[in-house]
Amino acid sequence: MAKYYINAGNKVSRINKEIYGHFSEHLGRCIYEGLYVGEDSEIPNVNGMRTDVVEALKEIKVPVLRWPGGCFADEYHWKDGIGPKETRKKMINTHWGGVVEDNSFGTHEFMELCRQLGCETYINGNVGSGTVQEMSEWVEYMTFEGVSPMADLRAKNGHPEPWKVDFFGVGNENWGCGGNMTPEYYANLYRRYQTYVRQYSSDKPICKIACGANSGDTDWTQGVLKTLFRNSDPNQHGFANGLSLHYYTVPGPWEHKGSATEFDEKDWYVTLSKALEMENLINKHGAIMDQYDPEKKIGMIVDEWGNWFDVEPGTNPGFLYQQNTMRDALVACLTLNIFNKHSDRVKMACIAQMVNVLQSVILTDGPRMVKTPTWHVFNLFKDHQDTDLVESFIETEMIGGEDTGKVPNLTESASVDADGRLTITIGNLSVADEYPVEAVIAGCDVKKASAQILRGAMNAMNTFDDPDAVRSEEFEVLLTDGGLSFTVPACSVVKITVEE
Ligand code: AHR
């Protein structure tokens, strides 16, 4: 019997809703087909956005959406994507699949998508191949309210009102596809470019995000922060509101990452143990951030994370299309629990990517759509958005083989919302064993509890022919004197809601 202690009265940190964010890039069938089909499509749509996909995304309360990349961002010239669609430039998407990009989805369409989703906007600007003027004019185009060349152009293109840009990324992966820069060089560019990301609206300041490290590259974090903080006013906290971190879970070597669907127990534990590395990375990069920013004013923004497997056989290798199983569900569960636990520093995260690319929450095939196991995890976890993390600890044992990397059998986090409702999310990382749990809950008079579970065999997935093979269902938990008791089945994700 695993003992689980929760002190609902001890609030540890705020879980920003943005931790449950998403990422959409002009990559494969994410934007085109996945999100946007155009006004003339036979697939039901509103202003070109797929109705089925938008409805499914609203259900999981997407809080924020990042766009247009990724590597695409540092090749994107925003003026190509405005104005009458028939005159928009056609170009080759050199990064992703070498296909023609007709720019029919641009700034206006992205803002329309976010309007339909009811989510915040996270625009990623181009430092790698773009100019300061181009970036500055994009911000003016989107957010300036008075008379100005860019605001006039926006009005001419049908949108007199400015939009709200909540977050602005100054470059993407500038250590790699975004220009192969050194940290010091990038940080100097960041200082310069961000100066012209003007705050046109005092009541809606744009949060500026600097490009952070790839995985464990702490030299990058150190080099960037050192340069950002050099001779700068402490009140400007390095000119940044956020510093990104990218980490993908890749079970095998890059040339053979492993199949998304055909894997064995060994692959299962290898994948989960690699996903757990996220916690070490947050600690390592967080420790460097603490040196410069002990008050944690700069958020760690994990704006690309998720599983990266081999593409589905027969699909364009440049489209990064992969299926999604219960293994993805458990990786999502353990990662989101890690983010919750580190919400004092992790202020936003975006899973890569929203539709049809890498660890997607939605897959589409023509007019058909499936919600993946990862979608179901986001659906179970949505009650953590904008709540307070509370103190919790569960007894665990290490499982997995010697040659696979060990993982704890259980992962958890707990939060309390403004009405005092306690949400607990638990994952059982074992493919074979169930675990009885006895939860002792302090700081909350447990009167009522309900629960839902997502479970299945490790390779279980939703397909276009069987879209509901994996779905959540009711789960029984018992009230005890002072808490709860329940048994978590193998390979499952459980959400418990406790009310006083
Ligand atoms: O998500 C796919 C790619 O991974 C992104 O374009 C890039 O930023 C990262 O390397």
Short mmCIF file of C-alpha atoms and ligand atoms in Angstrom, two decimals:
data_model
loop_
_atom_site.label_atom_id
_atom_site.label_comp_id
_atom_site.label_asym_id
_atom_site.label_seq_id
_atom_site.Cartn_x
_atom_site.Cartn_y
_atom_site.Cartn_z
CA MET A 1 0.00 0.00 0.00
CA ALA A 2 1.56 3.34 -1.08
CA LYS A 3 0.97 6.19 1.36
CA TYR A 4 0.11 9.49 -0.26
CA TYR A 5 0.23 12.70 1.79
CA ILE A 6 -1.47 15.88 0.65
CA ASN A 7 -1.57 19.11 2.60
CA ALA A 8 -4.27 21.06 0.80
CA GLY A 9 -3.73 23.97 3.18
CA ASN A 10 -0.12 24.52 2.13
CA LYS A 11 -0.09 26.37 -1.17
CA VAL A 12 3.32 26.13 -2.79
CA SER A 13 3.14 28.05 -6.08
CA ARG A 14 0.72 29.20 -8.74
CA ILE A 15 0.10 26.83 -11.65
CA ASN A 16 -0.24 29.19 -14.60
CA LYS A 17 -2.78 28.00 -17.13
CA GLU A 18 -0.10 28.59 -19.80
CA ILE A 19 1.70 25.43 -18.62
CA TYR A 20 -1.00 23.63 -20.63
CA GLY A 21 -0.11 25.47 -23.84
CA HIS A 22 0.36 24.22 -27.39
CA PHE A 23 2.57 24.80 -30.40
CA SER A 24 1.58 25.00 -34.07
CA GLU A 25 4.13 25.29 -36.84
CA HIS A 26 3.99 25.43 -40.61
CA LEU A 27 5.16 21.85 -40.62
CA GLY A 28 3.58 18.91 -42.41
CA ARG A 29 -0.17 18.81 -41.87
CA CYS A 30 -0.33 20.84 -38.66
CA ILE A 31 -1.61 24.15 -40.00
CA TYR A 32 -2.83 23.11 -43.44
CA GLU A 33 -5.35 20.24 -43.21
CA GLY A 34 -5.02 19.95 -39.43
CA LEU A 35 -6.22 23.35 -38.29
CA TYR A 36 -6.95 25.30 -41.44
CA VAL A 37 -8.76 23.94 -44.50
CA GLY A 38 -9.80 27.24 -46.09
CA GLU A 39 -13.23 28.78 -46.43
CA ASP A 40 -14.06 26.79 -49.58
CA SER A 41 -13.37 23.37 -48.10
CA GLU A 42 -16.09 20.72 -47.89
CA ILE A 43 -14.85 20.01 -44.39
CA PRO A 44 -17.06 22.05 -42.06
CA ASN A 45 -15.21 25.19 -41.06
CA VAL A 46 -15.62 28.69 -39.71
CA ASN A 47 -13.53 31.21 -41.61
CA GLY A 48 -11.36 28.33 -42.79
CA MET A 49 -10.73 26.74 -39.35
CA ARG A 50 -11.91 23.14 -38.99
CA THR A 51 -14.95 23.08 -36.74
CA ASP A 52 -14.32 19.56 -35.40
CA VAL A 53 -10.73 20.35 -34.43
CA VAL A 54 -11.57 23.73 -32.90
CA GLU A 55 -14.34 22.12 -30.82
CA ALA A 56 -12.01 19.36 -29.59
CA LEU A 57 -9.35 21.91 -28.67
CA LYS A 58 -11.84 24.11 -26.83
CA GLU A 59 -12.82 21.11 -24.75
CA ILE A 60 -9.31 20.85 -23.31
CA LYS A 61 -9.23 24.61 -22.71
CA VAL A 62 -6.17 25.45 -24.80
CA PRO A 63 -4.81 28.47 -22.91
CA VAL A 64 -2.16 29.70 -25.35
CA LEU A 65 -0.94 28.86 -28.85
CA ARG A 66 2.57 29.40 -30.21
CA TRP A 67 3.06 30.12 -33.96
CA PRO A 68 4.52 30.07 -36.68
CA GLY A 69 7.48 27.93 -35.54
CA GLY A 70 9.84 26.33 -34.63
CA CYS A 71 12.53 26.40 -37.24
CA PHE A 72 9.98 27.85 -39.66
CA ALA A 73 9.81 31.03 -37.57
CA ASP A 74 13.36 32.09 -38.44
CA GLU A 75 12.58 31.81 -42.14
CA TYR A 76 9.14 33.38 -41.95
CA HIS A 77 8.59 36.83 -43.39
CA TRP A 78 5.23 37.93 -42.08
CA LYS A 79 4.42 40.31 -44.91
CA ASP A 80 4.20 37.27 -47.23
CA GLY A 81 1.16 36.16 -45.24
CA ILE A 82 -1.10 39.23 -45.32
CA GLY A 83 -3.34 40.83 -47.95
CA PRO A 84 -5.45 39.12 -50.62
CA LYS A 85 -4.70 35.39 -50.61
CA GLU A 86 -4.33 35.18 -54.38
CA THR A 87 -1.44 37.63 -54.30
CA ARG A 88 0.39 36.07 -51.35
CA LYS A 89 3.84 34.75 -52.16
CA LYS A 90 4.31 31.07 -52.71
CA MET A 91 7.53 29.67 -51.31
CA ILE A 92 9.21 26.38 -50.54
CA ASN A 93 9.13 25.25 -46.96
CA THR A 94 12.80 24.33 -46.98
CA HIS A 95 12.85 23.03 -43.43
CA TRP A 96 9.87 20.78 -43.58
CA GLY A 97 9.26 18.46 -46.49
CA GLY A 98 10.17 20.86 -49.32
CA VAL A 99 6.50 21.50 -50.07
CA VAL A 100 4.94 24.69 -51.40
CA GLU A 101 3.82 27.11 -48.70
CA ASP A 102 1.19 29.39 -50.20
CA ASN A 103 0.98 31.65 -47.15
CA SER A 104 -2.81 31.38 -47.08
CA PHE A 105 -2.53 31.05 -43.31
CA GLY A 106 -0.88 34.20 -41.97
CA THR A 107 -1.23 36.68 -39.15
CA HIS A 108 -4.97 37.37 -39.63
CA GLU A 109 -5.74 33.67 -39.81
CA PHE A 110 -3.68 32.89 -36.70
CA MET A 111 -5.46 35.61 -34.75
CA GLU A 112 -8.81 34.28 -35.99
CA LEU A 113 -7.87 30.77 -34.84
CA CYS A 114 -6.96 32.05 -31.38
CA ARG A 115 -10.22 34.01 -31.25
CA GLN A 116 -12.17 30.83 -31.99
CA LEU A 117 -10.17 28.87 -29.42
CA GLY A 118 -10.48 31.65 -26.87
CA CYS A 119 -6.76 31.40 -26.16
CA GLU A 120 -3.80 33.72 -25.72
CA THR A 121 -1.42 34.44 -28.58
CA TYR A 122 2.27 33.57 -28.63
CA ILE A 123 4.01 34.84 -31.75
CA ASN A 124 7.57 33.73 -32.50
CA GLY A 125 9.58 36.35 -34.39
CA ASN A 126 12.40 35.90 -36.88
CA VAL A 127 15.93 36.73 -35.73
CA GLY A 128 17.81 34.19 -37.87
CA SER A 129 16.97 35.64 -41.28
CA GLY A 130 14.84 38.66 -40.46
CA THR A 131 15.64 42.27 -39.70
CA VAL A 132 14.95 44.40 -36.67
CA GLN A 133 12.71 46.54 -38.83
CA GLU A 134 10.69 43.54 -39.96
CA MET A 135 10.15 42.38 -36.39
CA SER A 136 9.33 45.84 -35.18
CA GLU A 137 6.81 46.40 -37.97
CA TRP A 138 5.13 43.07 -37.26
CA VAL A 139 4.53 44.14 -33.67
CA GLU A 140 3.27 47.51 -34.89
CA TYR A 141 0.99 45.78 -37.42
CA MET A 142 -0.53 43.55 -34.79
CA THR A 143 -0.82 45.86 -31.81
CA PHE A 144 -0.69 49.57 -32.69
CA GLU A 145 -4.00 51.32 -32.18
CA GLY A 146 -3.59 54.79 -33.70
CA VAL A 147 -2.56 56.05 -37.09
CA SER A 148 0.65 54.50 -38.36
CA PRO A 149 1.83 52.86 -41.57
CA MET A 150 1.44 49.33 -40.19
CA ALA A 151 -1.85 49.99 -38.39
CA ASP A 152 -3.20 51.50 -41.60
CA LEU A 153 -2.06 48.46 -43.54
CA ARG A 154 -3.81 46.18 -41.04
CA ALA A 155 -7.01 48.20 -41.44
CA LYS A 156 -6.70 48.03 -45.23
CA ASN A 157 -6.44 44.26 -44.88
CA GLY A 158 -9.72 44.15 -43.02
CA HIS A 159 -8.83 44.46 -39.33
CA PRO A 160 -8.92 48.02 -38.02
CA GLU A 161 -8.81 46.90 -34.39
CA PRO A 162 -5.41 45.90 -33.00
CA TRP A 163 -4.97 42.38 -31.66
CA LYS A 164 -3.53 41.35 -28.37
CA VAL A 165 -0.12 39.71 -28.52
CA ASP A 166 0.37 38.07 -25.15
CA PHE A 167 3.81 36.57 -25.73
CA PHE A 168 6.51 37.31 -28.28
CA GLY A 169 9.48 34.99 -28.85
CA VAL A 170 12.60 36.76 -30.11
CA GLY A 171 13.94 33.96 -32.31
CA ASN A 172 13.74 30.18 -32.03
CA GLU A 173 16.56 27.69 -31.46
CA ASN A 174 19.12 30.32 -32.44
CA TRP A 175 21.82 27.88 -31.31
CA GLY A 176 20.74 25.70 -34.28
CA CYS A 177 18.19 26.15 -37.06
CA GLY A 178 17.67 29.78 -36.02
CA GLY A 179 21.15 30.91 -37.08
CA ASN A 180 23.76 28.66 -35.44
CA MET A 181 24.75 31.44 -33.06
CA THR A 182 26.87 31.48 -29.94
CA PRO A 183 25.03 32.38 -26.73
CA GLU A 184 26.78 35.74 -26.41
CA TYR A 185 26.10 36.69 -30.03
CA TYR A 186 22.44 35.72 -29.74
CA ALA A 187 22.02 37.53 -26.43
CA ASN A 188 23.37 40.73 -27.94
CA LEU A 189 20.96 40.36 -30.84
CA TYR A 190 18.17 39.67 -28.36
CA ARG A 191 18.96 42.91 -26.51
CA ARG A 192 18.79 44.81 -29.76
CA TYR A 193 15.72 43.16 -31.34
CA GLN A 194 13.62 43.22 -28.18
CA THR A 195 14.17 46.98 -27.87
CA TYR A 196 11.92 47.39 -30.90
CA VAL A 197 9.25 44.98 -29.71
CA ARG A 198 7.39 48.05 -28.50
CA GLN A 199 4.75 48.06 -25.84
CA TYR A 200 2.12 50.04 -27.70
CA SER A 201 -0.57 49.30 -25.17
CA SER A 202 0.20 49.96 -21.53
CA ASP A 203 -2.65 47.78 -20.29
CA LYS A 204 -1.62 44.81 -22.44
CA PRO A 205 2.16 44.50 -22.19
CA ILE A 206 3.74 41.87 -24.38
CA CYS A 207 5.77 39.24 -22.50
CA LYS A 208 9.10 38.90 -24.26
CA ILE A 209 10.74 35.50 -24.45
CA ALA A 210 14.41 34.93 -25.15
CA CYS A 211 15.66 31.78 -26.84
CA GLY A 212 16.89 29.34 -24.24
CA ALA A 213 18.78 26.10 -24.32
CA ASN A 214 18.50 22.84 -26.12
CA SER A 215 18.13 20.09 -23.58
CA GLY A 216 21.13 20.03 -21.19
CA ASP A 217 23.15 22.85 -22.77
CA THR A 218 23.77 24.86 -19.61
CA ASP A 219 26.55 26.86 -21.33
CA TRP A 220 23.87 28.44 -23.47
CA THR A 221 21.78 29.42 -20.45
CA GLN A 222 24.83 30.79 -18.65
CA GLY A 223 26.10 32.69 -21.71
CA VAL A 224 22.74 34.19 -22.61
CA LEU A 225 21.87 35.30 -19.09
CA LYS A 226 25.33 36.74 -18.45
CA THR A 227 25.02 38.92 -21.54
CA LEU A 228 21.40 39.87 -20.91
CA PHE A 229 22.15 41.01 -17.38
CA ARG A 230 25.41 42.77 -18.22
CA ASN A 231 25.15 46.48 -17.30
CA SER A 232 21.38 46.31 -17.40
CA ASP A 233 18.99 47.96 -14.99
CA PRO A 234 17.99 45.29 -12.43
CA ASN A 235 14.38 46.39 -12.80
CA GLN A 236 14.47 45.28 -16.40
CA HIS A 237 15.42 41.74 -15.35
CA GLY A 238 17.60 41.10 -18.37
CA PHE A 239 15.05 42.61 -20.77
CA ALA A 240 13.17 39.31 -20.71
CA ASN A 241 10.00 37.92 -19.17
CA GLY A 242 10.84 34.40 -20.18
CA LEU A 243 13.66 32.12 -21.26
CA SER A 244 12.74 29.08 -23.30
CA LEU A 245 13.87 25.47 -22.98
CA HIS A 246 13.39 22.76 -25.60
CA TYR A 247 13.49 19.11 -24.70
CA TYR A 248 12.18 16.20 -26.73
CA THR A 249 11.96 12.60 -25.54
CA VAL A 250 13.72 10.53 -28.19
CA PRO A 251 14.07 6.87 -27.19
CA GLY A 252 16.69 5.80 -29.76
CA PRO A 253 19.51 7.36 -31.77
CA TRP A 254 18.44 10.17 -34.12
CA GLU A 255 18.61 7.97 -37.24
CA HIS A 256 16.37 5.37 -35.63
CA LYS A 257 14.33 6.95 -32.91
CA GLY A 258 11.91 4.03 -32.67
CA SER A 259 8.34 3.41 -33.76
CA ALA A 260 5.51 5.35 -32.16
CA THR A 261 3.31 2.27 -31.98
CA GLU A 262 5.43 -0.87 -32.21
CA PHE A 263 7.47 -1.08 -29.06
CA ASP A 264 8.09 -3.45 -26.19
CA GLU A 265 8.36 -3.11 -22.43
CA LYS A 266 12.01 -2.18 -22.67
CA ASP A 267 11.21 0.71 -25.06
CA TRP A 268 8.41 1.73 -22.73
CA TYR A 269 10.73 2.20 -19.75
CA VAL A 270 13.51 3.74 -21.85
CA THR A 271 11.04 6.33 -23.13
CA LEU A 272 9.56 7.12 -19.72
CA SER A 273 12.98 7.40 -18.09
CA LYS A 274 14.10 9.80 -20.83
CA ALA A 275 10.95 11.85 -20.35
CA LEU A 276 11.74 12.10 -16.64
CA GLU A 277 14.95 13.89 -17.60
CA MET A 278 12.73 16.98 -17.88
CA GLU A 279 12.91 17.37 -14.11
CA ASN A 280 16.74 17.35 -14.07
CA LEU A 281 16.79 19.91 -16.86
CA ILE A 282 14.42 22.24 -15.03
CA ASN A 283 16.60 21.94 -11.93
CA LYS A 284 19.87 22.50 -13.81
CA HIS A 285 18.74 25.46 -15.90
CA GLY A 286 16.67 26.75 -13.00
CA ALA A 287 19.76 26.86 -10.78
CA ILE A 288 21.52 29.11 -13.31
CA MET A 289 18.44 31.28 -13.65
CA ASP A 290 18.41 31.61 -9.84
CA GLN A 291 21.92 33.13 -9.94
CA TYR A 292 20.71 36.00 -12.09
CA ASP A 293 17.06 36.11 -11.15
CA PRO A 294 16.62 34.86 -7.58
CA GLU A 295 13.15 36.35 -7.36
CA LYS A 296 12.04 34.23 -10.30
CA LYS A 297 10.75 37.12 -12.36
CA ILE A 298 11.82 35.40 -15.58
CA GLY A 299 9.68 32.40 -16.38
CA MET A 300 11.12 29.18 -17.73
CA ILE A 301 9.15 28.62 -20.91
CA VAL A 302 9.30 25.01 -22.07
CA ASP A 303 7.81 25.89 -25.43
CA GLU A 304 8.71 22.64 -27.17
CA TRP A 305 8.39 19.27 -25.46
CA GLY A 306 7.05 15.83 -26.22
CA ASN A 307 7.88 12.47 -27.75
CA TRP A 308 9.75 12.38 -31.04
CA PHE A 309 9.55 8.98 -32.77
CA ASP A 310 10.12 7.78 -36.35
CA VAL A 311 7.49 9.04 -38.76
CA GLU A 312 4.62 6.70 -39.63
CA PRO A 313 5.73 4.36 -42.43
CA GLY A 314 4.86 5.71 -45.88
CA THR A 315 4.54 9.34 -44.79
CA ASN A 316 6.74 12.29 -45.82
CA PRO A 317 9.80 12.16 -43.50
CA GLY A 318 9.76 15.96 -43.38
CA PHE A 319 6.21 16.03 -41.99
CA LEU A 320 7.04 14.38 -38.65
CA TYR A 321 3.68 12.61 -38.47
CA GLN A 322 3.45 10.01 -35.70
CA GLN A 323 0.69 8.03 -33.99
CA ASN A 324 0.05 8.30 -30.29
CA THR A 325 -0.45 5.56 -27.68
CA MET A 326 -0.80 5.07 -23.94
CA ARG A 327 2.97 5.54 -23.79
CA ASP A 328 2.43 9.13 -24.96
CA ALA A 329 -0.33 9.48 -22.38
CA LEU A 330 2.03 8.49 -19.56
CA VAL A 331 4.78 10.79 -20.86
CA ALA A 332 2.27 13.65 -20.95
CA CYS A 333 1.06 12.79 -17.45
CA LEU A 334 4.51 12.63 -15.87
CA THR A 335 5.68 15.77 -17.68
CA LEU A 336 2.65 17.83 -16.70
CA ASN A 337 3.04 16.65 -13.10
CA ILE A 338 6.69 17.80 -13.24
CA PHE A 339 5.63 21.20 -14.61
CA ASN A 340 3.04 21.57 -11.86
CA LYS A 341 5.64 20.71 -9.21
CA HIS A 342 8.04 23.30 -10.66
CA SER A 343 5.46 25.97 -11.30
CA ASP A 344 7.45 28.43 -9.20
CA ARG A 345 9.80 28.68 -12.21
CA VAL A 346 8.01 27.03 -15.15
CA LYS A 347 5.50 29.62 -16.27
CA MET A 348 4.52 28.32 -19.68
CA ALA A 349 4.96 25.16 -21.75
CA CYS A 350 3.85 24.19 -25.25
CA ILE A 351 3.58 20.58 -26.31
CA ALA A 352 4.88 19.88 -29.81
CA GLN A 353 2.78 19.96 -31.76
CA MET A 354 -0.95 20.54 -31.67
CA VAL A 355 -2.19 18.54 -34.70
CA ASN A 356 -0.61 15.86 -36.93
CA VAL A 357 3.01 16.48 -35.86
CA LEU A 358 5.04 14.69 -33.14
CA GLN A 359 3.08 14.25 -29.86
CA SER A 360 -0.20 15.68 -31.08
CA VAL A 361 -3.46 15.94 -29.23
CA ILE A 362 -5.39 15.64 -32.50
CA LEU A 363 -4.79 13.62 -35.68
CA THR A 364 -6.72 14.16 -38.90
CA ASP A 365 -7.22 12.22 -42.10
CA GLY A 366 -9.26 14.17 -44.64
CA PRO A 367 -12.57 14.88 -42.92
CA ARG A 368 -11.86 12.42 -40.09
CA MET A 369 -10.37 13.33 -36.75
CA VAL A 370 -9.22 11.46 -33.64
CA LYS A 371 -8.46 12.66 -30.14
CA THR A 372 -5.23 10.97 -29.09
CA PRO A 373 -4.45 9.52 -25.64
CA THR A 374 -2.43 12.72 -25.10
CA TRP A 375 -5.61 14.77 -25.72
CA HIS A 376 -7.30 12.75 -22.97
CA VAL A 377 -4.49 13.53 -20.54
CA PHE A 378 -4.82 17.26 -21.25
CA ASN A 379 -8.54 16.86 -20.69
CA LEU A 380 -7.98 15.21 -17.31
CA PHE A 381 -5.38 17.79 -16.26
CA LYS A 382 -7.27 20.91 -17.34
CA ASP A 383 -8.63 21.54 -13.83
CA HIS A 384 -5.06 22.36 -12.71
CA GLN A 385 -5.08 25.50 -14.87
CA ASP A 386 -4.78 28.70 -12.82
CA THR A 387 -4.83 26.94 -9.46
CA ASP A 388 -2.40 26.68 -6.57
CA LEU A 389 -0.05 23.74 -6.32
CA VAL A 390 -0.27 22.23 -2.86
CA GLU A 391 2.26 20.21 -0.92
CA SER A 392 2.08 16.49 -1.69
CA PHE A 393 4.26 13.41 -1.54
CA ILE A 394 3.67 9.82 -2.58
CA GLU A 395 5.72 6.79 -1.60
CA THR A 396 7.20 5.21 -4.69
CA GLU A 397 9.41 2.33 -5.72
CA MET A 398 11.73 2.26 -8.71
CA ILE A 399 10.65 -0.03 -11.55
CA GLY A 400 11.99 -1.02 -15.00
CA GLY A 401 14.96 -3.12 -16.05
CA GLU A 402 18.67 -2.58 -15.42
CA ASP A 403 19.29 -1.74 -19.08
CA THR A 404 16.30 0.56 -19.51
CA GLY A 405 16.66 3.27 -16.93
CA LYS A 406 14.51 3.06 -13.84
CA VAL A 407 11.39 5.12 -13.21
CA PRO A 408 9.23 5.61 -10.12
CA ASN A 409 6.08 3.51 -10.29
CA LEU A 410 3.82 6.48 -9.51
CA THR A 411 3.86 10.18 -10.37
CA GLU A 412 1.50 12.79 -8.95
CA SER A 413 0.63 16.42 -8.31
CA ALA A 414 -2.21 18.17 -6.49
CA SER A 415 -3.72 21.64 -6.67
CA VAL A 416 -6.50 23.68 -5.13
CA ASP A 417 -8.70 26.08 -7.07
CA ALA A 418 -10.36 29.30 -5.95
CA ASP A 419 -13.42 27.41 -4.68
CA GLY A 420 -11.32 25.08 -2.54
CA ARG A 421 -11.72 22.15 -4.92
CA LEU A 422 -8.74 19.78 -4.80
CA THR A 423 -7.54 18.17 -8.06
CA ILE A 424 -5.16 15.23 -7.89
CA THR A 425 -3.51 13.66 -10.95
CA ILE A 426 -1.67 10.37 -10.70
CA GLY A 427 0.04 8.21 -13.29
CA ASN A 428 1.01 4.57 -12.89
CA LEU A 429 4.12 4.06 -15.02
CA SER A 430 4.14 0.28 -14.67
CA VAL A 431 2.99 -1.73 -17.67
CA ALA A 432 2.08 -4.68 -15.48
CA ASP A 433 1.36 -3.82 -11.86
CA GLU A 434 -1.47 -2.06 -10.11
CA TYR A 435 -0.81 -0.19 -6.86
CA PRO A 436 -3.15 0.36 -3.93
CA VAL A 437 -2.87 3.89 -2.52
CA GLU A 438 -3.97 5.32 0.79
CA ALA A 439 -4.20 9.10 0.63
CA VAL A 440 -4.07 11.14 3.80
CA ILE A 441 -5.42 14.61 3.13
CA ALA A 442 -4.85 17.49 5.52
CA GLY A 443 -6.25 21.00 5.19
CA CYS A 444 -9.42 19.80 3.52
CA ASP A 445 -12.50 18.19 4.97
CA VAL A 446 -13.04 15.47 2.40
CA LYS A 447 -16.80 15.11 1.89
CA LYS A 448 -17.09 14.06 -1.71
CA ALA A 449 -14.70 12.64 -4.29
CA SER A 450 -15.13 11.69 -7.92
CA ALA A 451 -12.54 10.35 -10.33
CA GLN A 452 -11.84 9.53 -13.94
CA ILE A 453 -9.32 7.17 -15.43
CA LEU A 454 -7.54 6.75 -18.76
CA ARG A 455 -6.19 3.24 -19.14
CA GLY A 456 -5.25 0.69 -21.75
CA ALA A 457 -2.52 -1.62 -22.94
CA MET A 458 0.80 0.14 -23.45
CA ASN A 459 0.37 0.27 -27.26
CA ALA A 460 -3.35 1.14 -27.14
CA MET A 461 -4.25 4.02 -29.46
CA ASN A 462 -7.12 5.69 -31.22
CA THR A 463 -7.33 5.16 -34.95
CA PHE A 464 -9.60 6.65 -37.60
CA ASP A 465 -11.49 3.36 -37.69
CA ASP A 466 -11.66 3.04 -33.92
CA PRO A 467 -11.47 6.59 -32.57
CA ASP A 468 -12.66 5.81 -29.04
CA ALA A 469 -10.56 2.76 -28.23
CA VAL A 470 -8.78 4.82 -25.57
CA ARG A 471 -11.02 7.15 -23.63
CA SER A 472 -11.51 8.19 -20.05
CA GLU A 473 -14.18 6.69 -17.85
CA GLU A 474 -15.47 6.94 -14.29
CA PHE A 475 -13.21 5.49 -11.60
CA GLU A 476 -14.06 4.49 -8.05
CA VAL A 477 -12.31 6.00 -5.04
CA LEU A 478 -13.36 5.36 -1.44
CA LEU A 479 -13.61 7.96 1.29
CA THR A 480 -11.68 7.00 4.42
CA ASP A 481 -11.29 8.61 7.78
CA GLY A 482 -9.03 11.51 6.77
CA GLY A 483 -8.61 10.85 3.08
CA LEU A 484 -9.14 8.42 0.24
CA SER A 485 -8.22 4.94 -0.82
CA PHE A 486 -8.03 3.54 -4.32
CA THR A 487 -6.01 1.21 -6.52
CA VAL A 488 -4.28 2.64 -9.58
CA PRO A 489 -4.32 0.10 -12.43
CA ALA A 490 -1.19 -0.56 -14.50
CA CYS A 491 -0.53 1.88 -17.31
CA SER A 492 -3.12 4.46 -16.35
CA VAL A 493 -3.72 8.12 -15.61
CA VAL A 494 -6.20 9.04 -12.87
CA LYS A 495 -7.73 12.37 -11.99
CA ILE A 496 -9.48 12.76 -8.64
CA THR A 497 -11.61 15.72 -7.67
CA VAL A 498 -12.17 16.26 -3.97
CA GLU A 499 -14.76 18.60 -2.58
CA GLU A 500 -15.30 19.78 0.96
O1 AHR B 1 8.94 20.69 -33.49
C1 AHR B 1 9.78 20.39 -34.55
C2 AHR B 1 11.06 21.22 -34.52
O2 AHR B 1 11.82 20.86 -33.42
C3 AHR B 1 10.91 22.71 -34.38
O3 AHR B 1 10.66 23.34 -35.58
C4 AHR B 1 12.24 23.13 -33.84
O4 AHR B 1 12.16 24.30 -33.08
C5 AHR B 1 12.69 21.91 -33.06
O5 AHR B 1 13.97 21.55 -33.39
#
